[in-house]
């Protein structure tokens, strides 16, 4: 049985290769067609709100989100529901 020793550089190279492979499979435009998911900046621009306001909407549960890595995604349908709720309130 042969033993290979991995260095920190080997792990970093593997990480970069893996990220590039994932980027090749999942493109940002694919996220839109798969259910119309928006990133935080897009939601803030759409609703014309500050980052703090968006954070408050997350914290109080008014706007559901999914966190993948360090990026938060919001379903377009949830944004529409929030706007309907505000409009009726």
mmCIF file of N, CA, C and O in Angstrom:
data_model
loop_
_atom_site.group_PDB
_atom_site.id
_atom_site.type_symbol
_atom_site.label_atom_id
_atom_site.label_comp_id
_atom_site.label_asym_id
_atom_site.label_seq_id
_atom_site.Cartn_x
_atom_site.Cartn_y
_atom_site.Cartn_z
ATOM 1 N N UNK A 1 0.836 -1.173 0.000
ATOM 2 C CA UNK A 1 0.000 0.000 0.000
ATOM 3 C C UNK A 1 0.883 1.239 0.000
ATOM 4 O O UNK A 1 1.743 1.404 0.846
ATOM 5 N N UNK A 2 0.619 2.104 -0.985
ATOM 6 C CA UNK A 2 1.415 3.312 -1.120
ATOM 7 C C UNK A 2 0.731 4.468 -0.394
ATOM 8 O O UNK A 2 -0.466 4.667 -0.505
ATOM 9 N N UNK A 3 1.512 5.225 0.349
ATOM 10 C CA UNK A 3 0.982 6.351 1.104
ATOM 11 C C UNK A 3 1.442 7.642 0.438
ATOM 12 O O UNK A 3 2.622 7.813 0.153
ATOM 13 N N UNK A 4 0.471 8.536 0.181
ATOM 14 C CA UNK A 4 0.820 9.841 -0.373
ATOM 15 C C UNK A 4 0.551 10.902 0.679
ATOM 16 O O UNK A 4 -0.480 10.889 1.346
ATOM 17 N N UNK A 5 1.482 11.801 0.802
ATOM 18 C CA UNK A 5 1.325 12.892 1.759
ATOM 19 C C UNK A 5 0.844 14.122 1.005
ATOM 20 O O UNK A 5 1.423 14.523 0.000
ATOM 21 N N UNK A 6 -0.255 14.688 1.486
ATOM 22 C CA UNK A 6 -0.808 15.889 0.870
ATOM 23 C C UNK A 6 -0.315 17.111 1.625
ATOM 24 O O UNK A 6 -0.315 17.146 2.852
ATOM 25 N N UNK A 7 0.078 18.094 0.870
ATOM 26 C CA UNK A 7 0.525 19.348 1.477
ATOM 27 C C UNK A 7 -0.615 20.358 1.444
ATOM 28 O O UNK A 7 -1.640 20.154 0.787
ATOM 29 N N UNK A 8 -0.431 21.464 2.149
ATOM 30 C CA UNK A 8 -1.418 22.539 2.158
ATOM 31 C C UNK A 8 -1.621 23.063 0.729
ATOM 32 O O UNK A 8 -2.744 23.367 0.326
ATOM 33 N N UNK A 9 -0.556 23.148 -0.029
ATOM 34 C CA UNK A 9 -0.646 23.619 -1.414
ATOM 35 C C UNK A 9 -1.477 22.654 -2.259
ATOM 36 O O UNK A 9 -2.245 23.078 -3.123
ATOM 37 N N UNK A 10 -1.330 21.348 -2.019
ATOM 38 C CA UNK A 10 -2.130 20.360 -2.738
ATOM 39 C C UNK A 10 -3.620 20.562 -2.454
ATOM 40 O O UNK A 10 -4.452 20.505 -3.365
ATOM 41 N N UNK A 11 -3.943 20.806 -1.204
ATOM 42 C CA UNK A 11 -5.341 21.027 -0.832
ATOM 43 C C UNK A 11 -5.875 22.315 -1.442
ATOM 44 O O UNK A 11 -7.022 22.362 -1.899
ATOM 45 N N UNK A 12 -5.075 23.357 -1.457
ATOM 46 C CA UNK A 12 -5.502 24.627 -2.067
ATOM 47 C C UNK A 12 -5.740 24.459 -3.570
ATOM 48 O O UNK A 12 -6.714 24.980 -4.113
ATOM 49 N N UNK A 13 -4.869 23.726 -4.232
ATOM 50 C CA UNK A 13 -5.014 23.483 -5.671
ATOM 51 C C UNK A 13 -6.278 22.672 -5.940
ATOM 52 O O UNK A 13 -7.057 22.979 -6.840
ATOM 53 N N UNK A 14 -6.529 21.663 -5.112
ATOM 54 C CA UNK A 14 -7.745 20.853 -5.255
ATOM 55 C C UNK A 14 -8.983 21.720 -5.058
ATOM 56 O O UNK A 14 -9.955 21.618 -5.803
ATOM 57 N N UNK A 15 -8.937 22.588 -4.051
ATOM 58 C CA UNK A 15 -10.065 23.482 -3.776
ATOM 59 C C UNK A 15 -10.361 24.369 -4.982
ATOM 60 O O UNK A 15 -11.511 24.511 -5.401
ATOM 61 N N UNK A 16 -9.329 24.966 -5.557
ATOM 62 C CA UNK A 16 -9.521 25.837 -6.719
ATOM 63 C C UNK A 16 -10.085 25.059 -7.905
ATOM 64 O O UNK A 16 -10.978 25.538 -8.600
ATOM 65 N N UNK A 17 -9.576 23.865 -8.139
ATOM 66 C CA UNK A 17 -10.075 23.039 -9.238
ATOM 67 C C UNK A 17 -11.536 22.667 -9.022
ATOM 68 O O UNK A 17 -12.337 22.694 -9.957
ATOM 69 N N UNK A 18 -11.880 22.330 -7.785
ATOM 70 C CA UNK A 18 -13.252 21.956 -7.464
ATOM 71 C C UNK A 18 -14.198 23.136 -7.665
ATOM 72 O O UNK A 18 -15.273 22.996 -8.255
ATOM 73 N N UNK A 19 -13.802 24.311 -7.215
ATOM 74 C CA UNK A 19 -14.629 25.506 -7.387
ATOM 75 C C UNK A 19 -14.827 25.811 -8.862
ATOM 76 O O UNK A 19 -15.942 26.120 -9.302
ATOM 77 N N UNK A 20 -13.780 25.728 -9.648
ATOM 78 C CA UNK A 20 -13.897 25.993 -11.078
ATOM 79 C C UNK A 20 -14.822 24.977 -11.758
ATOM 80 O O UNK A 20 -15.611 25.328 -12.624
ATOM 81 N N UNK A 21 -14.739 23.732 -11.336
ATOM 82 C CA UNK A 21 -15.605 22.699 -11.902
ATOM 83 C C UNK A 21 -17.070 22.971 -11.547
ATOM 84 O O UNK A 21 -17.956 22.856 -12.398
ATOM 85 N N UNK A 22 -17.321 23.363 -10.323
ATOM 86 C CA UNK A 22 -18.692 23.688 -9.901
ATOM 87 C C UNK A 22 -19.202 24.903 -10.661
ATOM 88 O O UNK A 22 -20.351 24.925 -11.108
ATOM 89 N N UNK A 23 -18.352 25.916 -10.835
ATOM 90 C CA UNK A 23 -18.756 27.103 -11.598
ATOM 91 C C UNK A 23 -19.114 26.726 -13.035
ATOM 92 O O UNK A 23 -20.011 27.322 -13.625
ATOM 93 N N UNK A 24 -18.414 25.752 -13.592
ATOM 94 C CA UNK A 24 -18.708 25.306 -14.950
ATOM 95 C C UNK A 24 -20.045 24.586 -15.049
ATOM 96 O O UNK A 24 -20.717 24.632 -16.075
ATOM 97 N N UNK A 25 -20.438 23.943 -13.963
ATOM 98 C CA UNK A 25 -21.699 23.200 -13.958
ATOM 99 C C UNK A 25 -22.871 24.126 -13.639
ATOM 100 O O UNK A 25 -23.904 24.084 -14.297
ATOM 101 N N UNK A 26 -22.707 24.966 -12.626
ATOM 102 C CA UNK A 26 -23.789 25.849 -12.184
ATOM 103 C C UNK A 26 -23.397 27.286 -12.486
ATOM 104 O O UNK A 26 -22.532 27.845 -11.836
ATOM 105 N N UNK A 27 -24.048 27.863 -13.461
ATOM 106 C CA UNK A 27 -23.801 29.251 -13.814
ATOM 107 C C UNK A 27 -24.857 30.117 -13.140
ATOM 108 O O UNK A 27 -25.964 29.660 -12.890
ATOM 109 N N UNK A 28 -24.533 31.379 -12.819
ATOM 110 C CA UNK A 28 -25.528 32.250 -12.169
ATOM 111 C C UNK A 28 -26.835 32.335 -12.939
ATOM 112 O O UNK A 28 -27.897 32.408 -12.348
ATOM 113 N N UNK A 29 -26.784 32.306 -14.253
ATOM 114 C CA UNK A 29 -28.015 32.377 -15.041
ATOM 115 C C UNK A 29 -28.878 31.136 -14.835
ATOM 116 O O UNK A 29 -30.100 31.197 -14.933
ATOM 117 N N UNK A 30 -28.268 30.008 -14.497
ATOM 118 C CA UNK A 30 -29.025 28.786 -14.224
ATOM 119 C C UNK A 30 -29.861 28.927 -12.964
ATOM 120 O O UNK A 30 -30.931 28.355 -12.857
ATOM 121 N N UNK A 31 -29.376 29.691 -11.999
ATOM 122 C CA UNK A 31 -30.124 29.886 -10.763
ATOM 123 C C UNK A 31 -31.423 30.622 -11.029
ATOM 124 O O UNK A 31 -32.428 30.364 -10.409
ATOM 125 N N UNK A 32 -31.409 31.508 -11.983
ATOM 126 C CA UNK A 32 -32.601 32.281 -12.297
ATOM 127 C C UNK A 32 -33.694 31.397 -12.882
ATOM 128 O O UNK A 32 -34.841 31.531 -12.538
ATOM 129 N N UNK A 33 -33.333 30.501 -13.774
ATOM 130 C CA UNK A 33 -34.342 29.680 -14.432
ATOM 131 C C UNK A 33 -34.837 28.568 -13.533
ATOM 132 O O UNK A 33 -35.921 28.069 -13.717
ATOM 133 N N UNK A 34 -34.062 28.198 -12.523
ATOM 134 C CA UNK A 34 -34.445 27.103 -11.656
ATOM 135 C C UNK A 34 -35.417 27.487 -10.558
ATOM 136 O O UNK A 34 -35.723 26.692 -9.714
ATOM 137 N N UNK A 35 -35.928 28.670 -10.530
ATOM 138 C CA UNK A 35 -36.866 29.061 -9.500
ATOM 139 C C UNK A 35 -36.787 30.546 -9.218
ATOM 140 O O UNK A 35 -37.414 31.048 -8.309
ATOM 141 N N UNK A 36 -36.018 31.248 -10.019
ATOM 142 C CA UNK A 36 -35.896 32.691 -9.906
ATOM 143 C C UNK A 36 -35.376 33.117 -8.540
ATOM 144 O O UNK A 36 -36.067 33.783 -7.774
ATOM 145 N N UNK A 37 -34.190 32.721 -8.227
ATOM 146 C CA UNK A 37 -33.540 33.098 -6.973
ATOM 147 C C UNK A 37 -32.738 34.374 -7.181
ATOM 148 O O UNK A 37 -32.081 34.543 -8.200
ATOM 149 N N UNK A 38 -32.771 35.257 -6.197
ATOM 150 C CA UNK A 38 -32.062 36.529 -6.268
ATOM 151 C C UNK A 38 -31.069 36.631 -5.121
ATOM 152 O O UNK A 38 -31.318 36.129 -4.023
ATOM 153 N N UNK A 39 -29.963 37.315 -5.381
ATOM 154 C CA UNK A 39 -28.977 37.578 -4.342
ATOM 155 C C UNK A 39 -29.383 38.820 -3.558
ATOM 156 O O UNK A 39 -30.239 39.594 -3.987
ATOM 157 N N UNK A 40 -28.721 39.040 -2.440
ATOM 158 C CA UNK A 40 -29.050 40.164 -1.560
ATOM 159 C C UNK A 40 -29.018 41.502 -2.288
ATOM 160 O O UNK A 40 -29.933 42.323 -2.141
ATOM 161 N N UNK A 41 -27.980 41.752 -3.059
ATOM 162 C CA UNK A 41 -27.856 43.034 -3.764
ATOM 163 C C UNK A 41 -29.016 43.246 -4.733
ATOM 164 O O UNK A 41 -29.537 44.363 -4.862
ATOM 165 N N UNK A 42 -29.429 42.177 -5.399
ATOM 166 C CA UNK A 42 -30.547 42.281 -6.336
ATOM 167 C C UNK A 42 -31.854 42.585 -5.608
ATOM 168 O O UNK A 42 -32.670 43.382 -6.076
ATOM 169 N N UNK A 43 -32.038 41.959 -4.446
ATOM 170 C CA UNK A 43 -33.249 42.188 -3.653
ATOM 171 C C UNK A 43 -33.267 43.626 -3.144
ATOM 172 O O UNK A 43 -34.295 44.305 -3.205
ATOM 173 N N UNK A 44 -32.121 44.104 -2.649
ATOM 174 C CA UNK A 44 -32.056 45.476 -2.152
ATOM 175 C C UNK A 44 -32.369 46.481 -3.255
ATOM 176 O O UNK A 44 -33.093 47.456 -3.031
ATOM 177 N N UNK A 45 -31.841 46.218 -4.435
ATOM 178 C CA UNK A 45 -32.087 47.112 -5.568
ATOM 179 C C UNK A 45 -33.563 47.065 -5.977
ATOM 180 O O UNK A 45 -34.177 48.097 -6.236
ATOM 181 N N UNK A 46 -34.123 45.880 -6.019
ATOM 182 C CA UNK A 46 -35.521 45.697 -6.411
ATOM 183 C C UNK A 46 -36.470 46.383 -5.433
ATOM 184 O O UNK A 46 -37.420 47.063 -5.830
ATOM 185 N N UNK A 47 -36.212 46.212 -4.127
ATOM 186 C CA UNK A 47 -37.090 46.773 -3.106
ATOM 187 C C UNK A 47 -36.690 48.185 -2.688
ATOM 188 O O UNK A 47 -37.409 48.830 -1.915
ATOM 189 N N UNK A 48 -35.524 48.632 -3.162
ATOM 190 C CA UNK A 48 -34.990 49.953 -2.809
ATOM 191 C C UNK A 48 -34.869 50.094 -1.288
ATOM 192 O O UNK A 48 -35.417 51.009 -0.672
ATOM 193 N N UNK A 49 -34.147 49.132 -0.709
ATOM 194 C CA UNK A 49 -33.939 49.126 0.737
ATOM 195 C C UNK A 49 -32.448 49.027 1.037
ATOM 196 O O UNK A 49 -31.647 48.654 0.182
ATOM 197 N N UNK A 50 -32.089 49.347 2.256
ATOM 198 C CA UNK A 50 -30.686 49.294 2.684
ATOM 199 C C UNK A 50 -30.325 47.873 3.122
ATOM 200 O O UNK A 50 -31.207 47.054 3.379
ATOM 201 N N UNK A 51 -29.019 47.600 3.244
ATOM 202 C CA UNK A 51 -28.604 46.289 3.744
ATOM 203 C C UNK A 51 -29.164 45.996 5.139
ATOM 204 O O UNK A 51 -29.533 44.870 5.446
ATOM 205 N N UNK A 52 -29.253 47.022 5.984
ATOM 206 C CA UNK A 52 -29.782 46.833 7.333
ATOM 207 C C UNK A 52 -31.255 46.449 7.325
ATOM 208 O O UNK A 52 -31.699 45.608 8.119
ATOM 209 N N UNK A 53 -32.019 47.065 6.441
ATOM 210 C CA UNK A 53 -33.437 46.733 6.329
ATOM 211 C C UNK A 53 -33.614 45.298 5.858
ATOM 212 O O UNK A 53 -34.457 44.557 6.387
ATOM 213 N N UNK A 54 -32.804 44.895 4.889
ATOM 214 C CA UNK A 54 -32.882 43.509 4.408
ATOM 215 C C UNK A 54 -32.522 42.542 5.531
ATOM 216 O O UNK A 54 -33.175 41.513 5.717
ATOM 217 N N UNK A 55 -31.525 42.891 6.318
ATOM 218 C CA UNK A 55 -31.140 42.051 7.450
ATOM 219 C C UNK A 55 -32.292 41.942 8.448
ATOM 220 O O UNK A 55 -32.583 40.860 8.960
ATOM 221 N N UNK A 56 -32.963 43.044 8.712
ATOM 222 C CA UNK A 56 -34.105 43.018 9.626
ATOM 223 C C UNK A 56 -35.220 42.125 9.090
ATOM 224 O O UNK A 56 -35.871 41.408 9.862
ATOM 225 N N UNK A 57 -35.460 42.163 7.793
ATOM 226 C CA UNK A 57 -36.486 41.302 7.190
ATOM 227 C C UNK A 57 -36.126 39.822 7.366
ATOM 228 O O UNK A 57 -36.996 38.987 7.584
ATOM 229 N N UNK A 58 -34.827 39.521 7.275
ATOM 230 C CA UNK A 58 -34.375 38.141 7.503
ATOM 231 C C UNK A 58 -34.557 37.751 8.958
ATOM 232 O O UNK A 58 -35.087 36.688 9.273
ATOM 233 N N UNK A 59 -34.111 38.625 9.860
ATOM 234 C CA UNK A 59 -34.124 38.316 11.292
ATOM 235 C C UNK A 59 -35.539 38.104 11.809
ATOM 236 O O UNK A 59 -35.806 37.159 12.551
ATOM 237 N N UNK A 60 -36.477 38.980 11.408
ATOM 238 C CA UNK A 60 -37.836 38.848 11.935
ATOM 239 C C UNK A 60 -38.685 37.841 11.164
ATOM 240 O O UNK A 60 -39.863 37.663 11.450
ATOM 241 N N UNK A 61 -38.081 37.190 10.161
ATOM 242 C CA UNK A 61 -38.766 36.125 9.445
ATOM 243 C C UNK A 61 -39.714 36.597 8.359
ATOM 244 O O UNK A 61 -40.444 35.794 7.789
ATOM 245 N N UNK A 62 -39.691 37.885 8.052
ATOM 246 C CA UNK A 62 -40.575 38.415 7.014
ATOM 247 C C UNK A 62 -40.175 37.958 5.618
ATOM 248 O O UNK A 62 -41.016 37.856 4.736
ATOM 249 N N UNK A 63 -38.884 37.710 5.428
ATOM 250 C CA UNK A 63 -38.391 37.302 4.114
ATOM 251 C C UNK A 63 -37.509 36.066 4.256
ATOM 252 O O UNK A 63 -36.360 36.157 4.697
ATOM 253 N N UNK A 64 -38.047 34.899 3.893
ATOM 254 C CA UNK A 64 -37.247 33.670 3.962
ATOM 255 C C UNK A 64 -36.057 33.733 3.001
ATOM 256 O O UNK A 64 -36.112 34.423 1.976
ATOM 257 N N UNK A 65 -35.011 33.006 3.333
ATOM 258 C CA UNK A 65 -33.820 32.976 2.483
ATOM 259 C C UNK A 65 -33.119 31.637 2.628
ATOM 260 O O UNK A 65 -33.375 30.881 3.560
ATOM 261 N N UNK A 66 -32.245 31.364 1.681
ATOM 262 C CA UNK A 66 -31.388 30.183 1.728
ATOM 263 C C UNK A 66 -29.953 30.678 1.679
ATOM 264 O O UNK A 66 -29.617 31.518 0.843
ATOM 265 N N UNK A 67 -29.122 30.152 2.541
ATOM 266 C CA UNK A 67 -27.714 30.547 2.561
ATOM 267 C C UNK A 67 -26.888 29.401 1.994
ATOM 268 O O UNK A 67 -26.945 28.281 2.477
ATOM 269 N N UNK A 68 -26.135 29.719 0.964
ATOM 270 C CA UNK A 68 -25.233 28.744 0.352
ATOM 271 C C UNK A 68 -23.839 29.344 0.425
ATOM 272 O O UNK A 68 -23.559 30.356 -0.219
ATOM 273 N N UNK A 69 -22.996 28.726 1.223
ATOM 274 C CA UNK A 69 -21.679 29.308 1.481
ATOM 275 C C UNK A 69 -21.885 30.598 2.241
ATOM 276 O O UNK A 69 -22.526 30.622 3.279
ATOM 277 N N UNK A 70 -21.394 31.694 1.692
ATOM 278 C CA UNK A 70 -21.578 32.992 2.342
ATOM 279 C C UNK A 70 -22.594 33.856 1.606
ATOM 280 O O UNK A 70 -22.764 35.024 1.926
ATOM 281 N N UNK A 71 -23.273 33.272 0.629
ATOM 282 C CA UNK A 71 -24.226 34.028 -0.192
ATOM 283 C C UNK A 71 -25.655 33.665 0.186
ATOM 284 O O UNK A 71 -25.999 32.496 0.316
ATOM 285 N N UNK A 72 -26.469 34.698 0.360
ATOM 286 C CA UNK A 72 -27.879 34.484 0.684
ATOM 287 C C UNK A 72 -28.720 34.657 -0.575
ATOM 288 O O UNK A 72 -28.520 35.612 -1.324
ATOM 289 N N UNK A 73 -29.637 33.709 -0.770
ATOM 290 C CA UNK A 73 -30.526 33.739 -1.919
ATOM 291 C C UNK A 73 -31.964 33.859 -1.437
ATOM 292 O O UNK A 73 -32.348 33.276 -0.428
ATOM 293 N N UNK A 74 -32.753 34.604 -2.195
ATOM 294 C CA UNK A 74 -34.151 34.836 -1.864
ATOM 295 C C UNK A 74 -35.001 34.421 -3.055
ATOM 296 O O UNK A 74 -34.696 34.782 -4.185
ATOM 297 N N UNK A 75 -36.077 33.695 -2.792
ATOM 298 C CA UNK A 75 -36.977 33.277 -3.859
ATOM 299 C C UNK A 75 -37.812 34.478 -4.300
ATOM 300 O O UNK A 75 -38.334 35.226 -3.468
ATOM 301 N N UNK A 76 -37.920 34.650 -5.599
ATOM 302 C CA UNK A 76 -38.708 35.752 -6.141
ATOM 303 C C UNK A 76 -40.149 35.678 -5.640
ATOM 304 O O UNK A 76 -40.757 36.704 -5.316
ATOM 305 N N UNK A 77 -40.684 34.484 -5.532
ATOM 306 C CA UNK A 77 -42.066 34.310 -5.064
ATOM 307 C C UNK A 77 -42.226 34.815 -3.626
ATOM 308 O O UNK A 77 -43.271 35.381 -3.278
ATOM 309 N N UNK A 78 -41.192 34.644 -2.786
ATOM 310 C CA UNK A 78 -41.257 35.147 -1.409
ATOM 311 C C UNK A 78 -41.250 36.673 -1.376
ATOM 312 O O UNK A 78 -41.895 37.287 -0.527
ATOM 313 N N UNK A 79 -40.520 37.280 -2.302
ATOM 314 C CA UNK A 79 -40.489 38.740 -2.382
ATOM 315 C C UNK A 79 -41.859 39.264 -2.795
ATOM 316 O O UNK A 79 -42.366 40.233 -2.231
ATOM 317 N N UNK A 80 -42.492 38.600 -3.754
ATOM 318 C CA UNK A 80 -43.832 38.990 -4.199
ATOM 319 C C UNK A 80 -44.825 38.861 -3.047
ATOM 320 O O UNK A 80 -45.655 39.753 -2.816
ATOM 321 N N UNK A 81 -44.724 37.770 -2.273
ATOM 322 C CA UNK A 81 -45.612 37.584 -1.116
ATOM 323 C C UNK A 81 -45.419 38.705 -0.096
ATOM 324 O O UNK A 81 -46.391 39.208 0.478
ATOM 325 N N UNK A 82 -44.165 39.082 0.146
ATOM 326 C CA UNK A 82 -43.874 40.157 1.091
ATOM 327 C C UNK A 82 -44.496 41.462 0.615
ATOM 328 O O UNK A 82 -45.122 42.186 1.393
ATOM 329 N N UNK A 83 -44.355 41.766 -0.667
ATOM 330 C CA UNK A 83 -44.922 42.996 -1.207
ATOM 331 C C UNK A 83 -46.447 42.985 -1.122
ATOM 332 O O UNK A 83 -47.064 44.006 -0.810
ATOM 333 N N UNK A 84 -47.059 41.835 -1.390
ATOM 334 C CA UNK A 84 -48.523 41.711 -1.260
ATOM 335 C C UNK A 84 -48.962 41.959 0.173
ATOM 336 O O UNK A 84 -49.942 42.644 0.441
ATOM 337 N N UNK A 85 -48.213 41.376 1.113
ATOM 338 C CA UNK A 85 -48.530 41.520 2.532
ATOM 339 C C UNK A 85 -48.426 42.984 2.957
ATOM 340 O O UNK A 85 -49.303 43.500 3.662
ATOM 341 N N UNK A 86 -47.385 43.666 2.520
ATOM 342 C CA UNK A 86 -47.183 45.072 2.857
ATOM 343 C C UNK A 86 -48.284 45.917 2.219
ATOM 344 O O UNK A 86 -48.825 46.833 2.840
ATOM 345 N N UNK A 87 -48.636 45.581 0.984
ATOM 346 C CA UNK A 87 -49.663 46.333 0.269
ATOM 347 C C UNK A 87 -51.025 46.221 0.919
ATOM 348 O O UNK A 87 -51.816 47.167 0.925
ATOM 349 N N UNK A 88 -51.327 45.062 1.501
ATOM 350 C CA UNK A 88 -52.612 44.847 2.166
ATOM 351 C C UNK A 88 -52.631 45.425 3.566
ATOM 352 O O UNK A 88 -53.674 45.705 4.115
ATOM 353 N N UNK A 89 -51.417 45.545 4.165
ATOM 354 C CA UNK A 89 -51.330 45.980 5.562
ATOM 355 C C UNK A 89 -51.484 47.433 5.695
ATOM 356 O O UNK A 89 -52.101 48.081 6.428
#
